[in-house]
């Protein structure tokens, strides 16, 4: 049949076959009861045009799927999801721990070999199939459909504890509007006879005490629940309320919030960088960061930690990347997006590291000055009682300890070490080195809520900087939370066609209820448990399966043809070899090394002991170890379960997890799906599920028998939703014309 005589068939009370142009001319354009969508048809010149067709209230993927208002909004959403708290407190720690500037080399290499190829892959499949992770992997290979469900489970686990970290930031933000800051100094206890410092605070520090006792009111072990911390419970409720309100309308609401939540952290980071560079000692911190220790690069542990950071920095495997890209136009250049977002993420990490090391350099100088003053007083006390006055250089005036510089103190120490070789240790004098202070590696909550807060107490106008810092943490956390929640909601909505508003509220209420576990007095230990065991191993396995599903099950050559058709150009051959060989091998090496580390390191956590005011590493109790194992098993369980159900035909592979539909007087009638003939369709030639009947033209046309009952389903191929209008039987039509 010639191209310009294509026809579509619509089922109302009776079968009607008419041309698309005649059909459209009969539509009432002003009828508000019907929604509009676009259907691509071929013009006589062979060029596709967009025509509005009647939906009759049918909520299909294509017709009603929301879209980003602009490319900028989409990029900000991806940046907000990938740039998170880990860029601020995990990357600087790894940089400090693994050779300073030398750590950037393995990170960049692995970003190119693992990060960008996998990020590009997730963007491409999401954009082409236009579904969440469940629908995407169900469409690629029904037997691997469990990958999408596993991503959803991991996203839910991560969302549970990630929002708790946001609630901690809310608490500190609310306490920052005070002068001086409440963690500026240790609290005093007054009784009838004396006033003294709280012993727990005196043994540690003011910021450490405030974090563990005032904010968390932490118990001594995970076995001591201790009841709910009402302050953190209120903050957690506020955090989940914000997430719910921002996500309730989907990307229409969260996309607008992204303009602030994604851009504001950069404003704060730049302000902090400028301010910290003007502080004494900031250059020492930056010099320490960029002084490379090249010998550390030869250690396998450095490369493993760099690969893990690349992996989690981009949010691979969560489903959020796929969910966000599924709202894009099909001809969007997702390769450009992958490279752009990856390098924005990298430069954000470097910027955050500059800020952190500049502030830590300032803090190190403050602590060094305190150390010099304290030990100079010790020397004064020992003059004539272990230290001869003649050993002190004449130009150093110990009568005014505050004027003794670090250089003067080190000169005294060198003289004492040379003269009193045997008895020097008994003097109890510390070396007071800035390098030693900077080498104290601090990460995660310790960096944000202890080290950074302590540094800010010495800032001029410290409440202002504290407000800005914790507002930045809240925005970074919310940006990542939006992507994480989208990785849960989008696949479930695509698969089960539930109302987004109801699912969003239900998900947030459920998560808040379970999240009460994390705001009891032992809640911080459960955050550690979930952070260590609910995401790392399951996400690695999910991403390995994603790569294998595309490269080996679907076919890398077919995928390249799809990309060429979608992007308008053939991607670099580099990606062919990365996806097929290099990246899977590197992922398997990373997976094996992570598994070995997990086996060799018994499940443990750092507990704060109130009486001693120190952290101690404790083993999880037997029930805690069982919970750790259960988290990994529950996250991965959907993969083998779905595979077995499909393999043994307990669930028909043709169903694809979705039902087909038919139109009847503007109503949607969901029917059971019909068996498929061939599910091995390419993403382009087979078209997306709601766009084309089938990959094979000879087998793809489903016609309703004349005179048949009105409730028979117009079945789309593979049992997926069709668009409500079926192509007439045209066996001579080329496959590419569907």
XYZ file of C-alpha atoms in Angstrom:
738
model
C 0.000 0.000 0.000
C 1.459 3.430 -0.870
C 2.755 5.589 1.956
C 0.303 8.381 1.398
C -2.693 6.097 1.831
C -1.982 4.789 5.334
C -5.089 4.274 7.409
C -5.867 3.811 11.046
C -8.723 1.983 12.657
C -10.495 3.176 15.789
C -12.924 1.154 17.856
C -16.003 2.976 19.126
C -19.475 1.422 18.924
C -18.671 0.036 15.467
C -15.447 -0.528 13.563
C -14.430 2.514 11.577
C -11.554 2.672 9.119
C -10.617 6.076 7.824
C -7.529 8.054 6.953
C -5.721 9.940 9.659
C -6.443 13.268 7.978
C -10.190 12.515 7.722
C -10.177 11.283 11.286
C -8.549 14.459 12.535
C -10.907 16.657 10.562
C -13.850 15.092 12.394
C -12.368 15.740 15.851
C -13.847 18.528 17.894
C -10.816 20.645 18.669
C -12.707 22.539 21.341
C -13.904 19.499 23.253
C -12.169 19.901 26.587
C -13.289 16.490 27.745
C -10.687 14.906 25.514
C -6.958 15.326 26.007
C -4.592 15.815 23.115
C -1.509 13.998 22.061
C 0.636 13.760 18.991
C 0.846 10.966 16.436
C 3.554 10.981 13.803
C 2.237 10.213 10.314
C 3.961 10.321 6.969
C 3.124 13.079 4.564
C 3.071 12.473 0.826
C 6.610 13.851 0.682
C 7.702 11.263 3.221
C 8.231 13.777 6.001
C 6.670 13.146 9.408
C 4.163 15.668 10.709
C 2.587 15.929 14.109
C -1.174 15.670 14.215
C -3.461 15.767 17.210
C -5.508 12.684 17.790
C -8.265 11.965 20.242
C -7.308 10.144 23.375
C -10.674 9.621 24.894
C -9.222 9.875 28.375
C -6.599 7.190 27.767
C -3.570 7.763 29.996
C -0.938 6.146 27.796
C 2.808 6.565 28.104
C 3.224 8.679 25.015
C 0.056 10.760 25.048
C 0.171 12.086 28.581
C 3.790 11.611 29.575
C 5.044 14.904 30.990
C 8.090 16.599 29.534
C 10.728 18.995 30.781
C 9.895 22.650 30.267
C 13.392 23.292 28.969
C 16.742 21.611 28.419
C 18.206 23.693 31.249
C 15.637 22.325 33.689
C 16.527 18.765 32.692
C 20.290 19.349 33.016
C 19.781 20.941 36.428
C 17.714 17.935 37.511
C 20.450 15.497 36.449
C 23.133 17.663 38.068
C 21.063 17.998 41.250
C 20.648 14.219 41.396
C 24.292 13.346 40.744
C 25.846 16.171 42.804
C 25.052 15.373 46.402
C 26.428 15.235 49.908
C 29.114 12.782 48.809
C 30.758 15.498 46.697
C 31.146 17.683 49.794
C 32.207 15.206 52.455
C 33.247 11.975 50.720
C 35.400 13.183 47.810
C 37.573 15.548 49.946
C 38.137 12.738 52.445
C 39.239 10.317 49.712
C 41.472 12.999 48.230
C 43.066 13.610 51.627
C 43.436 9.897 52.338
C 44.713 8.728 48.947
C 47.572 10.976 47.975
C 46.086 14.453 47.636
C 46.211 15.708 44.053
C 47.462 12.314 42.863
C 44.003 10.880 43.624
C 42.523 12.976 40.814
C 44.421 10.916 38.215
C 42.811 7.494 38.911
C 39.469 9.233 39.455
C 39.563 10.891 36.017
C 40.715 7.697 34.299
C 37.901 5.658 35.835
C 35.391 8.434 35.148
C 36.167 8.017 31.433
C 36.258 4.198 31.501
C 33.292 3.510 33.802
C 31.366 6.651 34.649
C 30.625 8.319 31.316
C 29.891 5.105 29.306
C 27.436 3.793 31.911
C 25.857 7.215 32.417
C 25.404 7.530 28.636
C 23.896 4.032 28.514
C 21.280 4.806 31.180
C 20.399 8.141 29.579
C 19.999 6.504 26.155
C 17.722 3.630 27.192
C 15.562 5.898 29.337
C 15.190 8.495 26.598
C 14.447 5.945 23.869
C 11.955 3.704 25.658
C 10.501 6.562 27.725
C 9.782 4.527 30.811
C 11.196 4.100 34.278
C 13.675 1.387 35.185
C 11.043 -1.373 35.486
C 9.594 -0.724 32.034
C 13.003 -0.234 30.406
C 14.551 -3.535 31.499
C 11.276 -5.387 31.041
C 11.284 -4.192 27.447
C 14.970 -5.001 26.839
C 14.584 -8.544 28.197
C 11.529 -9.682 30.197
C 13.614 -12.260 32.033
C 15.837 -9.462 33.316
C 12.868 -7.341 34.372
C 13.889 -7.828 37.990
C 16.704 -5.292 37.456
C 14.158 -2.480 37.543
C 12.484 -3.770 40.686
C 15.895 -4.175 42.363
C 16.690 -0.526 41.516
C 13.426 0.551 43.130
C 14.163 -1.418 46.313
C 17.670 0.073 46.574
C 16.275 3.568 45.964
C 13.788 3.053 48.777
C 16.481 1.855 51.187
C 18.721 4.801 50.328
C 15.847 7.309 50.590
C 15.080 6.039 54.104
C 18.417 7.056 55.584
C 19.390 9.835 53.147
C 16.479 11.965 54.291
C 17.598 11.444 57.883
C 20.866 13.204 56.971
C 18.789 16.055 55.525
C 16.837 16.189 58.805
C 20.145 16.534 60.714
C 20.991 19.482 58.463
C 17.540 20.951 59.182
C 18.252 20.764 62.905
C 21.642 22.486 62.629
C 20.140 25.058 60.262
C 17.445 25.901 62.815
C 20.077 26.246 65.573
C 22.369 28.499 63.535
C 20.405 31.707 64.171
C 22.220 32.341 67.447
C 25.204 34.411 68.487
C 27.377 32.756 69.590
C 26.601 29.424 67.970
C 25.355 26.834 70.487
C 28.314 24.548 69.763
C 30.839 27.353 70.256
C 31.921 26.208 73.716
C 31.225 23.504 76.250
C 28.202 23.964 78.520
C 28.720 24.557 82.224
C 27.097 22.783 85.150
C 26.381 24.890 88.216
C 25.742 23.554 91.686
C 25.665 25.164 95.109
C 29.414 25.240 95.572
C 31.040 25.337 92.119
C 30.713 25.613 88.385
C 32.401 23.109 86.121
C 32.438 21.983 82.485
C 30.396 18.953 81.446
C 32.874 16.048 81.725
C 31.860 14.466 78.394
C 32.482 17.778 76.607
C 35.744 18.453 78.426
C 37.134 15.081 77.344
C 36.213 15.638 73.676
C 35.366 19.065 72.218
C 32.446 21.480 72.089
C 31.372 20.562 68.538
C 31.786 16.825 69.146
C 29.740 17.039 72.331
C 27.014 19.037 70.630
C 26.766 16.537 67.775
C 26.596 13.380 69.837
C 24.751 14.618 72.922
C 22.636 17.635 71.958
C 21.716 16.712 68.383
C 21.644 12.900 68.371
C 21.498 12.199 72.124
C 23.172 8.983 71.073
C 23.166 5.718 73.009
C 26.263 3.649 73.763
C 25.400 0.851 71.336
C 22.928 -0.206 68.679
C 21.243 -2.555 71.163
C 20.195 0.386 73.345
C 17.257 1.935 71.519
C 16.596 4.669 74.046
C 13.323 5.903 72.553
C 12.660 8.585 69.940
C 14.625 11.808 69.753
C 11.692 14.208 69.408
C 13.799 17.044 67.935
C 15.047 14.842 65.102
C 11.587 13.322 64.639
C 10.155 16.790 63.931
C 13.034 17.542 61.545
C 12.490 14.222 59.733
C 8.796 15.037 59.337
C 9.749 18.429 57.865
C 12.209 16.787 55.457
C 9.689 14.234 54.159
C 7.009 16.927 53.886
C 9.279 19.010 51.658
C 10.101 16.008 49.470
C 6.413 15.085 49.183
C 5.323 18.614 48.241
C 8.110 18.951 45.692
C 7.417 15.568 44.052
C 3.615 15.382 44.211
C 3.120 16.829 40.718
C 6.048 14.988 39.194
C 8.619 16.898 37.158
C 6.178 19.802 36.780
C 6.752 20.611 40.470
C 10.188 19.129 41.153
C 11.613 20.641 37.955
C 10.890 24.165 39.162
C 12.404 23.456 42.577
C 15.573 22.292 40.793
C 16.383 25.837 39.705
C 17.052 26.704 43.338
C 18.161 23.377 44.832
C 20.727 22.769 42.057
C 22.157 26.281 41.689
C 22.177 27.545 45.276
C 24.938 25.118 46.459
C 27.305 26.576 43.846
C 26.649 30.095 45.112
C 27.444 28.975 48.667
C 30.553 27.021 47.640
C 31.960 30.001 45.734
C 31.192 32.343 48.668
C 32.866 29.920 51.075
C 35.895 29.601 48.817
C 36.357 33.377 48.570
C 35.873 33.828 52.310
C 38.138 30.953 53.307
C 40.952 32.141 51.017
C 41.034 35.351 53.038
C 41.563 33.439 56.283
C 44.924 32.661 57.842
C 46.221 29.218 56.918
C 43.862 28.502 54.000
C 46.810 28.308 51.604
C 48.370 25.618 53.828
C 45.268 23.482 53.373
C 45.155 23.907 49.589
C 48.899 23.216 49.334
C 48.373 20.042 51.340
C 45.600 18.974 48.964
C 47.604 19.493 45.779
C 50.863 18.003 47.056
C 50.704 14.623 45.285
C 51.930 11.442 46.900
C 52.499 9.529 43.683
C 53.601 6.304 45.376
C 50.071 5.839 46.768
C 48.710 5.547 43.200
C 50.301 2.093 42.965
C 48.010 0.731 45.683
C 44.974 -1.223 44.457
C 42.847 0.191 47.285
C 43.130 3.715 45.829
C 41.767 2.588 42.461
C 38.969 0.615 44.097
C 37.870 3.601 46.165
C 38.117 5.897 43.126
C 35.936 3.518 41.091
C 33.373 3.313 43.886
C 33.254 7.103 44.169
C 32.780 7.496 40.387
C 30.034 4.917 40.525
C 28.027 6.551 43.292
C 28.795 10.164 42.357
C 26.823 9.797 39.103
C 23.932 7.910 40.696
C 24.298 4.856 38.453
C 21.893 1.978 39.026
C 19.417 3.937 41.140
C 16.954 4.415 38.299
C 16.836 8.182 38.804
C 18.959 8.819 35.700
C 16.663 6.631 33.594
C 13.543 8.222 35.094
C 14.667 11.795 34.394
C 15.815 11.018 30.834
C 12.514 9.272 30.061
C 10.828 12.701 30.003
C 13.106 13.910 27.204
C 12.421 14.252 23.498
C 13.640 11.239 21.544
C 16.073 13.241 19.424
C 17.767 14.866 22.423
C 21.575 14.567 22.307
C 21.966 12.418 25.422
C 25.669 11.807 24.659
C 26.362 15.513 25.164
C 24.291 15.407 28.355
C 26.274 12.441 29.702
C 29.643 14.123 29.170
C 28.429 17.504 30.417
C 26.838 16.228 33.649
C 29.793 13.914 34.374
C 32.330 16.726 34.178
C 30.092 19.163 36.064
C 29.996 16.523 38.791
C 33.792 16.193 38.731
C 34.465 19.931 38.855
C 31.908 20.313 41.649
C 33.851 17.721 43.649
C 37.095 19.617 43.025
C 35.444 22.923 44.004
C 34.040 21.397 47.194
C 37.465 19.899 47.978
C 39.122 23.307 47.564
C 36.607 24.809 49.988
C 36.988 21.992 52.515
C 40.790 22.065 52.490
C 40.908 25.861 52.685
C 38.634 25.776 55.750
C 40.533 22.829 57.263
C 43.799 24.724 56.688
C 42.372 27.638 58.645
C 41.172 25.270 61.390
C 44.576 23.527 61.472
C 46.296 26.873 62.088
C 43.855 27.697 64.899
C 44.454 24.304 66.521
C 48.215 24.642 66.002
C 48.261 28.047 67.719
C 46.345 26.559 70.662
C 48.820 23.674 70.804
C 51.792 26.074 70.783
C 50.278 28.192 73.569
C 49.451 25.131 75.694
C 52.915 23.606 75.347
C 54.667 26.942 75.826
C 52.933 27.143 79.200
C 54.265 23.666 79.962
C 57.799 24.828 79.147
C 57.406 27.861 81.405
C 56.258 25.567 84.222
C 59.289 23.290 83.677
C 61.906 26.077 83.695
C 64.354 25.292 86.505
C 62.568 21.956 87.071
C 63.728 19.843 84.143
C 64.497 22.550 81.600
C 67.371 24.986 82.080
C 66.615 28.613 81.228
C 69.874 28.790 79.271
C 68.425 26.418 76.660
C 65.805 28.967 75.605
C 67.027 31.293 72.800
C 67.374 34.891 74.008
C 65.091 36.359 71.322
C 62.147 34.225 72.545
C 60.161 35.855 75.356
C 58.305 33.134 77.256
C 56.883 35.656 79.717
C 54.306 36.513 77.050
C 53.186 33.090 75.813
C 50.632 34.531 73.408
C 53.452 36.083 71.385
C 55.369 32.818 70.944
C 55.101 31.863 67.278
C 55.007 28.348 65.860
C 58.531 28.861 64.475
C 59.841 29.917 67.908
C 58.209 26.889 69.546
C 59.677 24.465 66.990
C 63.135 26.015 67.543
C 62.827 25.366 71.279
C 61.677 21.780 70.639
C 64.659 21.056 68.375
C 67.084 22.322 71.029
C 65.438 20.254 73.766
C 65.446 17.114 71.627
C 69.157 17.528 70.940
C 70.183 18.221 74.523
C 67.775 15.900 76.383
C 67.677 12.864 74.132
C 66.926 10.422 76.941
C 64.530 12.484 79.029
C 62.717 14.411 76.290
C 59.733 12.042 76.176
C 59.140 12.577 79.896
C 58.578 16.294 79.312
C 55.261 15.519 77.565
C 55.647 18.197 74.882
C 53.750 17.837 71.593
C 55.197 18.597 68.177
C 52.308 20.949 67.169
C 52.470 20.456 63.392
C 49.981 21.855 60.882
C 50.634 18.820 58.668
C 49.614 16.495 61.486
C 46.336 18.386 61.871
C 45.640 18.225 58.141
C 46.442 14.502 58.028
C 43.631 13.750 60.467
C 41.240 12.285 57.904
C 37.622 13.144 58.621
C 34.716 12.101 56.408
C 30.946 12.067 56.261
C 29.042 13.402 59.236
C 32.308 13.927 61.112
C 33.455 16.413 58.480
C 30.157 18.288 58.141
C 28.843 18.299 61.692
C 32.081 18.333 63.716
C 35.155 19.569 61.797
C 33.399 22.137 59.602
C 31.169 23.445 62.387
C 34.219 23.894 64.612
C 35.993 25.872 61.891
C 32.953 28.106 61.404
C 32.911 29.098 65.072
C 36.140 31.004 64.340
C 34.682 32.787 61.293
C 33.696 36.416 61.654
C 29.857 36.515 61.536
C 29.816 32.763 62.182
C 25.975 32.409 62.398
C 25.633 33.711 58.831
C 28.140 31.199 57.470
C 26.560 28.406 59.481
C 23.119 29.211 58.043
C 24.557 29.266 54.513
C 26.478 26.018 54.988
C 23.578 23.959 56.303
C 21.168 25.477 53.795
C 23.607 24.288 51.134
C 23.626 20.771 52.622
C 19.817 20.747 52.644
C 19.701 21.737 48.970
C 22.346 19.199 47.963
C 20.458 16.499 49.825
C 17.076 17.440 48.390
C 18.430 17.462 44.826
C 19.634 13.884 45.270
C 16.422 12.905 47.054
C 14.293 14.108 44.131
C 16.185 11.814 41.768
C 16.034 8.926 44.233
C 12.274 9.270 44.748
C 11.772 9.681 40.992
C 13.634 6.374 40.607
C 10.878 4.802 42.741
C 7.764 6.602 41.502
C 8.309 6.697 37.726
C 8.838 2.918 37.270
C 5.854 2.072 39.496
C 3.564 4.569 37.754
C 4.648 3.321 34.319
C 4.143 -0.299 35.332
C 0.945 -0.139 37.348
C -0.709 3.079 36.103
C -1.503 4.508 39.538
C -2.120 8.172 40.299
C 1.165 9.977 40.933
C -0.282 12.051 43.776
C -1.532 9.015 45.714
C 1.660 7.035 45.163
C 3.876 9.974 46.178
C 2.002 10.622 49.414
C 1.818 6.908 50.219
C 5.533 6.412 49.568
C 6.514 9.401 51.736
C 4.215 8.383 54.604
C 5.568 4.819 54.537
C 9.166 6.041 54.377
C 8.634 8.453 57.282
C 7.081 5.680 59.373
C 10.018 3.345 58.755
C 12.402 6.288 59.136
C 11.460 6.602 62.810
C 13.970 3.776 63.278
C 16.726 6.272 62.432
C 15.654 9.034 64.838
C 15.727 6.997 68.013
C 18.805 7.399 70.194
C 20.573 4.518 68.435
C 19.406 5.714 65.015
C 22.846 6.872 63.842
C 24.082 3.283 64.012
C 21.239 2.140 61.737
C 22.149 4.909 59.280
C 25.666 3.443 59.188
C 24.242 -0.042 58.659
C 22.030 0.988 55.744
C 24.764 3.117 54.195
C 27.274 0.262 54.257
C 25.073 -2.659 53.241
C 21.857 -1.610 51.490
C 23.397 0.104 48.462
C 27.020 -0.721 47.645
C 26.854 -4.395 46.699
C 23.301 -4.422 45.259
C 23.942 -1.366 43.062
C 27.164 -2.831 41.693
C 25.326 -6.002 40.708
C 22.441 -3.997 39.200
C 24.798 -1.958 37.005
C 26.698 -5.077 35.908
C 23.377 -6.628 34.843
C 22.352 -3.428 33.032
C 25.579 -3.414 31.042
C 25.329 -7.130 30.233
C 21.653 -6.833 29.288
C 22.406 -4.181 26.655
C 25.736 -5.489 25.376
C 25.012 -9.220 25.279
C 21.277 -9.917 25.605
C 19.920 -7.079 23.500
C 22.993 -6.809 21.277
C 25.539 -4.020 21.115
C 25.295 -3.729 17.304
C 21.534 -3.339 17.447
C 21.891 -0.804 20.260
C 24.324 1.225 18.150
C 21.811 1.279 15.291
C 19.187 2.515 17.721
C 21.480 5.278 18.929
C 22.278 6.323 15.362
C 18.585 6.550 14.538
C 17.809 8.444 17.737
C 20.757 10.857 17.839
C 21.235 11.360 14.126
C 24.881 10.280 14.271
C 26.842 7.163 15.156
C 28.445 7.363 18.622
C 32.182 6.980 18.892
C 33.447 3.431 18.464
C 35.035 3.911 21.885
C 31.660 3.195 23.505
C 31.274 -0.046 21.546
C 34.372 -1.559 23.150
C 33.651 0.007 26.528
C 30.132 -1.417 26.768
C 31.009 -4.818 25.337
C 34.334 -5.575 26.998
C 36.170 -3.007 29.122
C 33.422 -1.648 31.399
C 31.916 -5.087 32.277
C 35.393 -6.391 33.128
C 36.186 -3.374 35.299
C 32.804 -3.666 37.010
C 33.377 -7.347 37.737
C 36.813 -6.572 39.210
C 35.246 -3.859 41.356
C 32.433 -6.195 42.392
C 34.840 -8.984 43.365
C 37.119 -6.645 45.332
C 34.124 -5.151 47.148
C 32.840 -8.642 47.947
C 36.250 -9.719 49.277
C 36.445 -6.591 51.421
C 32.943 -7.265 52.737
C 33.904 -10.825 53.685
C 37.216 -9.841 55.280
C 35.734 -6.916 57.241
C 33.255 -8.138 59.866
C 30.072 -6.033 60.150
C 30.892 -3.271 62.614
C 30.112 0.339 63.493
C 31.641 3.199 65.463
C 29.831 3.680 68.761
C 30.104 6.784 70.948
C 30.848 5.835 74.556
C 29.434 8.562 76.793
C 31.529 7.814 79.892
C 34.845 7.874 78.012
C 33.789 10.488 75.399
C 35.473 8.519 72.604
C 34.422 6.470 69.592
C 34.950 2.720 69.692
C 34.514 0.182 66.921
C 31.958 -2.450 67.959
C 30.729 -5.574 66.206
C 27.073 -5.746 65.278
C 25.110 -8.167 67.466
C 23.916 -11.372 65.745
C 20.538 -9.834 64.898
C 22.340 -6.791 63.451
C 24.478 -9.008 61.218
C 21.302 -10.760 60.073
C 19.755 -7.386 59.191
C 22.876 -6.445 57.182
C 22.646 -9.659 55.164
C 18.877 -9.243 54.761
C 19.321 -5.770 53.257
C 21.572 -7.138 50.521
C 19.325 -10.145 49.881
C 16.092 -8.100 49.761
C 17.615 -5.613 47.329
C 18.757 -8.354 44.933
C 15.844 -10.787 45.379
C 13.696 -9.371 42.516
C 16.327 -10.309 39.919
C 16.307 -14.127 40.402
C 12.587 -14.183 41.297
C 11.488 -12.442 38.082
C 13.944 -14.512 36.040
C 12.554 -17.796 37.417
C 8.931 -16.690 36.996
C 9.601 -15.795 33.361
C 11.808 -18.796 32.643
C 9.270 -21.328 33.909
C 6.392 -19.400 32.260
C 4.686 -18.751 35.609
C 4.370 -15.204 34.296
C 3.901 -14.975 30.551
C 6.872 -13.156 29.023
C 4.527 -11.564 26.508
C 2.776 -9.698 29.296
C 5.693 -7.452 29.994
C 4.051 -6.517 33.226
C 1.453 -4.331 31.482
C -2.033 -4.890 30.188
C -3.420 -3.875 26.842
C -6.321 -1.522 26.366
C -9.193 -0.808 24.044
C -11.314 2.253 23.439
C -15.045 2.270 23.971
C -16.962 5.537 23.942
C -14.019 7.465 25.331
C -13.461 4.964 28.150
C -10.445 2.778 28.773
C -11.125 -0.917 29.131
C -8.125 -2.863 30.413
C -7.943 -6.399 29.137
C -5.576 -9.272 29.567
C -2.648 -9.165 27.149
C -2.388 -11.353 24.091
C 0.669 -13.536 23.459
C 3.445 -11.982 21.495
C 5.076 -13.420 18.422
C 8.432 -11.792 18.758
C 9.837 -9.687 21.575
C 13.311 -9.337 20.101
C 12.603 -5.898 18.700
C 15.088 -3.088 18.561
C 14.274 0.096 20.364
C 13.992 1.994 17.097
C 12.780 -0.399 14.448
C 10.424 -2.011 16.907
C 9.549 1.476 18.174
C 8.613 2.175 21.737
C 5.803 0.122 23.248
C 3.120 2.708 22.754
C 4.290 3.774 19.350
C 4.309 0.765 17.088
C 2.465 -2.531 16.825
C 5.388 -4.903 16.428
C 8.944 -5.276 15.209
C 7.908 -7.599 12.358
C 5.373 -6.139 9.940
C 4.121 -9.512 8.845
C 3.197 -10.493 12.373
C 2.482 -7.171 13.979
C -0.983 -6.190 12.836
C -3.750 -7.012 15.269
C -7.201 -6.572 13.816
C -10.490 -6.830 15.574
C -12.633 -9.356 13.731
C -15.627 -7.705 12.158
C -18.722 -8.282 14.163
C -16.694 -9.157 17.246
C -17.616 -8.095 20.720
C -16.888 -4.567 21.726
C -14.877 -5.556 24.769
C -12.113 -7.367 22.891
C -8.766 -5.704 23.448
C -6.876 -4.054 20.666
C -3.690 -5.688 21.757
C -0.365 -3.985 21.304
C 2.669 -6.183 20.724
C 4.297 -7.830 23.721
C 1.144 -7.132 25.670
C 2.093 -3.469 26.133
C -0.120 -0.440 25.927
C -0.905 0.670 22.422
C -1.968 4.182 21.443
C -5.609 3.306 20.927
C -5.495 3.464 17.127
C -4.394 0.389 15.187
C -2.751 0.206 11.815
C -4.686 -1.533 9.092
C -3.233 -4.778 7.742
C -0.437 -3.647 5.432
C 2.006 -6.504 4.909
C 3.793 -4.645 2.126
C 4.698 -1.673 4.309
C 8.403 -1.375 5.091
C 9.321 -1.977 8.697
C 10.778 1.502 9.117
C 7.474 3.132 8.172
C 5.585 1.923 11.230
